[in-house]
Structure formats: C-alpha cells, structure tokens
Amino acid sequence: MEKTINFSLMGVKIGVVGLGTAGITFISELKRYKKKNSIEIVAFEERGPKIFHPCSIPEAVEGRIEPEKLLEPLPFKDIRVEGKAVEIEPISKTIQYIKNDGKTEKEKFDFIFVATGGETPLPKSEKSLKSTKYEDVLEIKRRLEKSRKVAVVGSGILGLEMASAISKHTQVEIFEMGQKILPNFLSDTLSDFLYQKITETNKKVSFNFGTKVDNPDELDSDFVLFCVGFKPNTISLHKIYVDDFMRLKHEDGKGVYQDVFSAGDCVEDKNIPYVAPRAAEQARIAAKNILAIINGNEPQEKYQKIISPCILKAFGFEIGKVGKIQEKESGKEQNTLSFTLDIKIMPFSEDRMKVFLKVDNDGNIIEAQAISNFRSEVRHFLDIFYICIKKGIKIDELRRFELSYQPEICKFPDPITSIAEVISRRLERL
C-alpha cells in the first residue's frame, strides 16, 4: 500500500476538469472545508467560468425558459478558471490545456478531479443534431421555426423529454430500436401504460419500434435529433472506470491512481442512468476522500450503487424510478416479487398513480417505479423509497410511517403507506 502523505501543514493544489454538475458539486464540497485546509483550486472549462444546466434543455426547447437561463456565472470568485483541458497524465498528475491566448500549457497538481461529462455521437449528416450543449439548444430552436416534422432517435429519458418538448411546436416521429418506450427504465407493464396514454392524448406524436436509424437523410423529417448512444468524454485518458472511493482505475483494472478521482457522466457504468443526482453524489464522495487524504487519513467514503431517484416529465406525465443495482452486477438471481398497483392520489379527484415495486421475500425494497399526471406526487414517492432502500427500511416498516396530511392537498392514508400496506399483506400470505 502506498504511504499516505499528510498535507495538513502544506498547501494543496487541486485541478478540476469540467464545470458540469459533478465539477461544481466537487468544488462546493471542498469549499466547505477550505478554511481548515490551504487548498488552491484550478478549474478547466472550454466555455469559461460559467455553469451549464443541461437537465433543463427540454424546457428551453419547449419555450418554458429562455436558453440564456441555461448558463450562469460561476459563483466562486477565488477559483482560477483556465481554458480547455486537452490531456491528463494521471501518473505525473499534470493537465495540459489551451490558454485564452491560444497557447498550450501544462500544469502539475497534488490531486486531479475529472468531470468531463459525455456526448451523443452523431452520424455524418446535415440533418443530424444532438442536445447536450448550449449551442445545440440554439440550433434546435432555429430549425424548429421552419420544421413541419422532426425525428427523434431513442425513447429513453432524454429522447422522451425532447420529443415532448418538440411536440409543442411540430409533429414528432420517435424511432426506438427496442420494443417499448423507456426500454431500460420502466417495467413492461408501466411502459405499455405510458405508451397508451401518450398515443391517446397527443396526436402530434408517432412511434416506430424495432427500428435502427443508420441514414438520417432517408427519414421524412426536417431534422433528426439523436438521443441515444451516449459516449463519455475522456480527453486523452483511457476509458474511465473508478473504484468505490471514486479513484481512477489503471487501464488494466488491477490498481488505482491514488490522487486522481472522477465522477459523473464521464465514468463508464451503464447500470446507472446518466442523471444529475448520481454525478453530484459521486462528486461529494470524491471530495470527502481527497479531504481525508489531505488530513493524513485513508479514504473512507464509498459510493453506494443505488439508482438515484430519477424523474422525467414528458407529455403531461411525471415518470420516475429508484432502485438497487448490486444484484444486476453480481449476476446472481435473488428471490424477488414484483407488484403493479393503481393508487388513488387525492380524496376528491380521479387522479391516480401507476406503481411498480420489486421486493425480496424478506420485505427489502429492491426497486420502485411510478407514473402520474399529478404534479410532484412521483417525486414524493421516489424520495421516500430512496430513503428506505438506502437505510434498509423494509416495506412493513414503511406502512407505519406518519406522513403529512391535509384534506385539500393530500390523501389519507397517504398513497405510499397504502402501497406498503397492500404489499405487506400479500407477503404475509406467501
């Protein structure tokens, strides 16, 4: 094991590559303890000292917010921000970057944090667009002004949200290689339910399943938006894999770089959706482990592989999922039971929530999914189940939660305790 260096009495220099969700969260976590440690932070970002909010791209395309709102100034005044990083050398802990004057320079650090995000690869065609950057939003909105029909490739999280936003302007045709919408996200039952609801209520949208788009120019559309095939950005590094402490693994996977950490969409892990909560939690863990090393301790914080509460809004519905992924990685089959329920949300309306739950024979919650047209009810559902999964609270314990109640705004019993009650009774009968 490498000897741990005590940095507590010396200055520490940390290079942060990327100012997306992971980069900003990492810096924020470090700054909480900066007064206790002498830390110099240098960030590298092609767009300069600006924060970009990619999760709000669909809202900007739909017209609910102005595209300029996706960018905001970096709130930290004591951080040096340089230009685009072009090479990272994990052994020497150096970063090569392009300065504002166009010159290339190399700088050495005590620690490096890589948060370079990812991109959607595009086939060569003037009709092909993606939706991962600010410039993409401007181009999509420009083309929408004269479009009669748009093709969206992929019906995953981003594809469905972008198709929903574009349908406010023009006709949308969605192409999906699989046989259902949100193919790696929802159960078959909930996916079928959502498909029926979308096609019943929105005449501007059509679906093509089992279809791979190889040549965008052949499609009857004004442009083709690709929302599939996400590729992590790695600059000059090999593919980024990390250990539980968020340390960068060697290319052969047999060791780690002790002082190089990474988080967010640039990390290879297809079991976990590329969403902001995942990036933020990984970044916090990386920051805490670096702080531990700075203070002469071994890293202690581990990333617990739970699918972060992930929620999307499309075609008037909120759709969400949370769950464990350990059993998928290990390949071991567990004795699990699945339940699909239809729950009334409010006492004086017909609003309902469609729910899918997976639990084991002991009542431990494995996965939870929900669809509803009632605002914020799915978020309430996901947050409660995330806490239960993370803290090991069983379904029988959940049914005894005393959740808030007021007749005008929520049902009694709460839909969540009602769900827990139904499943607990079914488990007792097994």
Steps between C-alpha positions, in 0.01 A plus 500: 500500500628847418600716792246770584643853492381750761410818312353680802802728549563577134314655211298270274432561133200330339415499129133467405426410136143594411242732657186292460298358789785283626764773476290764674391261776860391554619859538210588731583206725868598515415861582305392806831397653733741324553715810634196681744417220717703266347396166554661161239399240560539127210417267519422128195572287475580129207740545679691777373577854140406427269231633286317243171330595449221242206345687288803404564471125148359432341797681705741289405322178134496598515873571430492874834669572738709292815316382716762673367371833694176440822691567595687814824650631719286723415606858851441634724809475820350641542225239722534195323380185712407201401386150443159349697206642643291216704238685509349848799300622391308811848375594666842505172668603530764230239666280576646160261775393443778249524851644278788394776629273506164315829383648532153652626461855550215745439521877570259786264426791483307826157364405297492180122468474364405156141597419498534123143380444391331180364549151260340254690374194344608170498344152630730227198686370387861492168380639661354816486691828558420867390671820787505748642854469374856508581542131283195424200672656543809285527290184195287587288809565620660177403196294168456678382834364468347151442132580185307415627171644793390720640152556628409848726194522471325836213486749710498815492776760643776279323383185158500662551841663626655176219345295250645747658846475514493119137384477400843633626640170454237230446133412739248657587148388692292758727215390592234757713189443323318782136405525386751761556854627750554781634150425768489771300696751141381542342159548308364203167572668577865579661555161188367322279715723700814420502424127122466496453826688736695271347372176146557629557862605757635252428480128827671406708199605559164331732210586710258296625204706768252399654758268866600478580828328819462298438769240320813631467637147252224413249611763200718416592777741657846498767397748588197711571535871718221639438417865670162510850356516640720776883504500704613806763767431845386607735753330823300460436257787402141443137416581425620852420235756508577872507304824248546782696802626473666155873459430602453137590139419808402301437408139547129582251531788747354752575814698402864554660841478492609865471873427282506188121487545207517260120526507193558287424418138863440401511189724418173325206333678201414284305361796439850636307768304700808397316744727600795720443339845741219415769746387455717809519212748809353335666844505425548870656162578811582295539834679464346846757233419749758374445702818567185702831450318591866548454455874714187513223241499398217270192550275186377675201615292366245250249555224196286571374373167136593510317638199451860614140618514460581132195688379403629157205698376358429157161536330332615822629210711764472768690170479755383753713215625733414788663170591799284588729373229732264692315188398528601131875536529560176689289299257344308787127442487313596815159391612303813422132582462357766269179696552314739270243720673259776405467747788260794549690817589242752616180446699282721279633436149566219256877558482690177542856365507616183326766325706744211451686360802751221539579358845675189627339231716610681817329823400816688399424750224695435180343740251217752473345663190206735460301696240251775576347810342472661845778753566781396740331180620761283325781703659346445844478128423860472375657693785330286765598175330858621447534557875357156569738329258806690621425450869371144472142581607271210412159529338324400823670785687405746225128435548529649851656831389303802623504719189353850473127535445261782411171414323532763227851407389557133585321173554468300819633241525789633292542309169843382615379344825206354305745336258707367790188363668384313188840342435559413865171309510584311181841405640337370818282267294797343318 
